[in-house]
mmCIF file of C-alpha atoms in Angstrom:
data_model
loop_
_atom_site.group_PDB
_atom_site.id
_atom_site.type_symbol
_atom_site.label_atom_id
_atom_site.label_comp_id
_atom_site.label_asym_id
_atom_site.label_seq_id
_atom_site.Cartn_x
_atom_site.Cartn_y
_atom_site.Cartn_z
ATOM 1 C CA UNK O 1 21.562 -4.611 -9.252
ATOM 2 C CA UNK O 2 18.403 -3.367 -7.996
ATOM 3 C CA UNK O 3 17.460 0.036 -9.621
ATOM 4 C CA UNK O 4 14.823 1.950 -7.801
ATOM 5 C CA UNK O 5 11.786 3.615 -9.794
ATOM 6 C CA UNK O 6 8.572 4.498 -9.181
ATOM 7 C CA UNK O 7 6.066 2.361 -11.356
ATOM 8 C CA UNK O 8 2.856 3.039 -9.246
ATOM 9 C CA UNK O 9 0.969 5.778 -7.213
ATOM 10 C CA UNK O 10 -2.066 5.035 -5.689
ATOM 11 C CA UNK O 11 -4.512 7.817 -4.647
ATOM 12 C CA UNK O 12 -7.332 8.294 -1.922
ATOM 13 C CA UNK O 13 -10.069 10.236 -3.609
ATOM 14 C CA UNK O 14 -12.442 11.962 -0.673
ATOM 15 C CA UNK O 15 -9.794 14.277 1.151
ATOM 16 C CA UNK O 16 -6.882 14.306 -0.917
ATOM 17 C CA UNK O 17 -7.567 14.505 -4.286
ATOM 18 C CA UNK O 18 -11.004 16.194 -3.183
ATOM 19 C CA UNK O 19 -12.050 18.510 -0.913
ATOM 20 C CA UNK O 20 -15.436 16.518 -0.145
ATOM 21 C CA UNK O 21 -15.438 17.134 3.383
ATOM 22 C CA UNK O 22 -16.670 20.374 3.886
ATOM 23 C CA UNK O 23 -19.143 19.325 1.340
ATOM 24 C CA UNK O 24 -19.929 16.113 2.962
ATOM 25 C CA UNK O 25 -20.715 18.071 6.136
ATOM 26 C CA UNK O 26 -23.014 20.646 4.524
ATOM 27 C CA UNK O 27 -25.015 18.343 3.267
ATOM 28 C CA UNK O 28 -25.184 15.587 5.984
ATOM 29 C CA UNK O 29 -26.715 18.331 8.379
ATOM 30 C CA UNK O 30 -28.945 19.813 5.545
ATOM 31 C CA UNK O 31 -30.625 16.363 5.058
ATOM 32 C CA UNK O 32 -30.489 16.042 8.836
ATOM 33 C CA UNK O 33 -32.063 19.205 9.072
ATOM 34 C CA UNK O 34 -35.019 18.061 6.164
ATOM 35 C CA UNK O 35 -35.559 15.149 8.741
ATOM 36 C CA UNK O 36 -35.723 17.106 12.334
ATOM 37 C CA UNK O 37 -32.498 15.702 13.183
ATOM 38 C CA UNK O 38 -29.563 17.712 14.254
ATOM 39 C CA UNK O 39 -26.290 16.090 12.550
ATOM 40 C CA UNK O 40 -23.210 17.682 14.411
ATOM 41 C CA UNK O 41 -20.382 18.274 11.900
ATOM 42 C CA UNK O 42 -18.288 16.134 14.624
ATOM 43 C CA UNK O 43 -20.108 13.411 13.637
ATOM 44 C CA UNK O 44 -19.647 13.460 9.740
ATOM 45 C CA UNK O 45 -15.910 13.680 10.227
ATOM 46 C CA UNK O 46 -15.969 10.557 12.187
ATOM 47 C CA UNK O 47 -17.794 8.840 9.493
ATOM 48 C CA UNK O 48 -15.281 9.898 6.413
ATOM 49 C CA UNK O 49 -13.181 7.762 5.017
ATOM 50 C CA UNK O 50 -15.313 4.431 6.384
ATOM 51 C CA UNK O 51 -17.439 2.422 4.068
ATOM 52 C CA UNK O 52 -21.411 2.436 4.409
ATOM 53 C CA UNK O 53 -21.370 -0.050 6.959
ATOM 54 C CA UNK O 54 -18.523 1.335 9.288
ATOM 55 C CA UNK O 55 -19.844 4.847 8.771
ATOM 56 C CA UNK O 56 -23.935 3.798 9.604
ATOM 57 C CA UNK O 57 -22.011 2.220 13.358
ATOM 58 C CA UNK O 58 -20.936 6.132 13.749
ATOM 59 C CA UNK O 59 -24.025 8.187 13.062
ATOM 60 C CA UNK O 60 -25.901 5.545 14.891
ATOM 61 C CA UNK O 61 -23.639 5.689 18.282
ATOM 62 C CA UNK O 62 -24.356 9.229 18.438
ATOM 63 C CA UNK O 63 -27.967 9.768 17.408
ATOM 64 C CA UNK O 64 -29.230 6.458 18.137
ATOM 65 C CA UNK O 65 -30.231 2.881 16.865
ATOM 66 C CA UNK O 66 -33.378 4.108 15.068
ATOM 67 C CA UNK O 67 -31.461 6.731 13.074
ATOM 68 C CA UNK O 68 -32.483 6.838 9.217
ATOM 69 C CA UNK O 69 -29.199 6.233 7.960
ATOM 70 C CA UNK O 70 -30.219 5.363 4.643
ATOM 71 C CA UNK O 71 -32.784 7.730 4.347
ATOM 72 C CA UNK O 72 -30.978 10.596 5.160
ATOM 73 C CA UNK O 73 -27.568 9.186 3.348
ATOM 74 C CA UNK O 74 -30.049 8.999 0.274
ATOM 75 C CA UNK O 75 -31.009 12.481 0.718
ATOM 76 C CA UNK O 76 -27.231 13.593 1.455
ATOM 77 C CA UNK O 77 -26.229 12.284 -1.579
ATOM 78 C CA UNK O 78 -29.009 13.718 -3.998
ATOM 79 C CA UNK O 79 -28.190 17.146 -2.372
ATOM 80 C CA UNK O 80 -24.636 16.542 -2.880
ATOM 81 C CA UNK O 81 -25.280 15.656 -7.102
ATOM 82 C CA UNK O 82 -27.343 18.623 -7.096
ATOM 83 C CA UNK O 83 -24.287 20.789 -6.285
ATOM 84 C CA UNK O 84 -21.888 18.654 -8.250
ATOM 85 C CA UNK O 85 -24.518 19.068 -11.491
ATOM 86 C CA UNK O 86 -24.305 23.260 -10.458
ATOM 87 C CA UNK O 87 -20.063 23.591 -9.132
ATOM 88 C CA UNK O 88 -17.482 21.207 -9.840
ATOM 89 C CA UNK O 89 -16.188 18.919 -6.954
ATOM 90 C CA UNK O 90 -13.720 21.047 -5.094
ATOM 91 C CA UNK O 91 -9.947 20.293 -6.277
ATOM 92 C CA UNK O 92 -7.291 19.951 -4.338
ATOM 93 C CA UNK O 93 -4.275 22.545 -5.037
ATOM 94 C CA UNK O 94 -1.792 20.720 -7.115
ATOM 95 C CA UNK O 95 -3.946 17.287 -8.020
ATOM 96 C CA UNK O 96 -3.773 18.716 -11.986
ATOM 97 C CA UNK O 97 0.462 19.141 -11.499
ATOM 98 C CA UNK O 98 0.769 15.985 -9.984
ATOM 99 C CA UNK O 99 -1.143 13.815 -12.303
ATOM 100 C CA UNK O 100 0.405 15.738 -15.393
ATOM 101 C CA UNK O 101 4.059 14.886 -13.880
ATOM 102 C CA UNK O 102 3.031 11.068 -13.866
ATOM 103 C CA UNK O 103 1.656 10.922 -17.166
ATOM 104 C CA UNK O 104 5.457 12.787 -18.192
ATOM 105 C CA UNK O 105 7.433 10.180 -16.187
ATOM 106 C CA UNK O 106 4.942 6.654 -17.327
ATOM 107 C CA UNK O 107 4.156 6.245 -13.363
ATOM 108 C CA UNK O 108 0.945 4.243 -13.307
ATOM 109 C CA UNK O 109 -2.034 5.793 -11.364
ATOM 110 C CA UNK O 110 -4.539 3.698 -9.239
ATOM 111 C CA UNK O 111 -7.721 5.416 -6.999
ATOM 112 C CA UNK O 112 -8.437 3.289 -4.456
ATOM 113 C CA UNK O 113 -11.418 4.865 -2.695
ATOM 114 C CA UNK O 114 -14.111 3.571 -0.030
ATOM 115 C CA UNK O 115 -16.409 5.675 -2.401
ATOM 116 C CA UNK O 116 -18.686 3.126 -4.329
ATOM 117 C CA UNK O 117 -18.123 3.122 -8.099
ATOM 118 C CA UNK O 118 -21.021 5.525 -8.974
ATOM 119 C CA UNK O 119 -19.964 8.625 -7.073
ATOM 120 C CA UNK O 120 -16.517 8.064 -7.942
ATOM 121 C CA UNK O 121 -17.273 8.338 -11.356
ATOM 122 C CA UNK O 122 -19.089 11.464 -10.487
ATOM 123 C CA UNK O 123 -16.447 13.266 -8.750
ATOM 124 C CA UNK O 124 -13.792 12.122 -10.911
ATOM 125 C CA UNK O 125 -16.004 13.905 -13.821
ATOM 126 C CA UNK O 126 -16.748 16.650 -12.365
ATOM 127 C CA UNK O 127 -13.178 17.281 -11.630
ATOM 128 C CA UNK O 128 -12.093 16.451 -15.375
ATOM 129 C CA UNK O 129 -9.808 13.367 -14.453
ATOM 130 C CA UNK O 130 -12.597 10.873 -15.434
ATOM 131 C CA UNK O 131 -9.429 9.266 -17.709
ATOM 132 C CA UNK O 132 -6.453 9.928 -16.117
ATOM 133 C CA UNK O 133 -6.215 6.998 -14.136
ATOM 134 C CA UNK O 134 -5.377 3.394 -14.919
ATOM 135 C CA UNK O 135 -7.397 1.527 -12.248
ATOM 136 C CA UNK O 136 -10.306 2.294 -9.895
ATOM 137 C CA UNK O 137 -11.134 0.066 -7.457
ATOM 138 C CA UNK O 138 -13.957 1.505 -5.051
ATOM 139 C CA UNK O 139 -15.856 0.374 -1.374
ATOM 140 C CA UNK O 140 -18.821 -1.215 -3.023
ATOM 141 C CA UNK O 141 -15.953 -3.559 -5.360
ATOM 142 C CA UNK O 142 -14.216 -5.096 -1.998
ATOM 143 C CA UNK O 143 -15.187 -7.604 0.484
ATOM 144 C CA UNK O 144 -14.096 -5.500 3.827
ATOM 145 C CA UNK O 145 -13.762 -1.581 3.748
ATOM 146 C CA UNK O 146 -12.214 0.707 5.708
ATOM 147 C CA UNK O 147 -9.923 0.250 8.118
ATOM 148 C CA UNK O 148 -9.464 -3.288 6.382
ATOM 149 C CA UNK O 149 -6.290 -3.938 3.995
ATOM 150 C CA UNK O 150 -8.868 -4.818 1.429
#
């Protein structure tokens, strides 16, 4: 007899445990603006979710093949762990229930994120869940991000 129970929920971090996209957005067109270039917000939410690779292809299709991605990712990101080290990472209503319900029931909990490792750790800090999972496997740990199975 097969007895159905959940053992395992695995979550996406950037969107649904997080709200990082208005974030992400703010602070793709401030280090756009630091550079002279004009980043549309249409543009960053093309890019979320992919891994650096996937998400370089989409800011270079619209603003061209000599686009500082790296540059201006850099920059992104050192604006975006200023705010983080000022405001915590913007929670999404119910992520605190939900994870407190698991722990009550012994469900397992996995992230699996295209984030790589280091600003996963951040968020998850900053949001107090640092511990509360029992594997994290991020972008930079896999072979083939986003859209990939991997």
């Amino acid at each position: 007899m097969f007895i159905n129970k959940l053992v395992l929920v695995i979550f996406d971090m950037e969107g649904l445990m997080f709200d990082t996209e208005t974030l992400a957005i703010k602070m793709w067109i401030k280090a756009g603006n630091y550079f002279g270039i004009d980043i549309k917000s249409e543009i960053v939410v093309e890019s979320i979710g992919l891994d650096i690779i996937a998400a370089e292809k989409v800011f270079k299709k619209y603003l061209g093949k000599d686009f500082p991605y790296y540059d201006v990712r850099k920059l992104r990101l050192n604006y975006t762990k200023d705010y983080l080290a000022e405001n915590s990472v913007p929670v999404k209503i119910g992520l605190y229930e939900l994870l407190e319900f698991l722990d009550e029931k012994g469900v397992l909990k996995a992230v699996a994120t295209s984030t790589e490792r280091e600003r996963t750790e951040q968020l998850l800090l900053s949001a107090g869940v640092e511990n509360k999972f029992d594997v994290i496997i991020c972008g930079d740990e896999v072979l083939k991000g986003k859209p990939e199975p991997d």
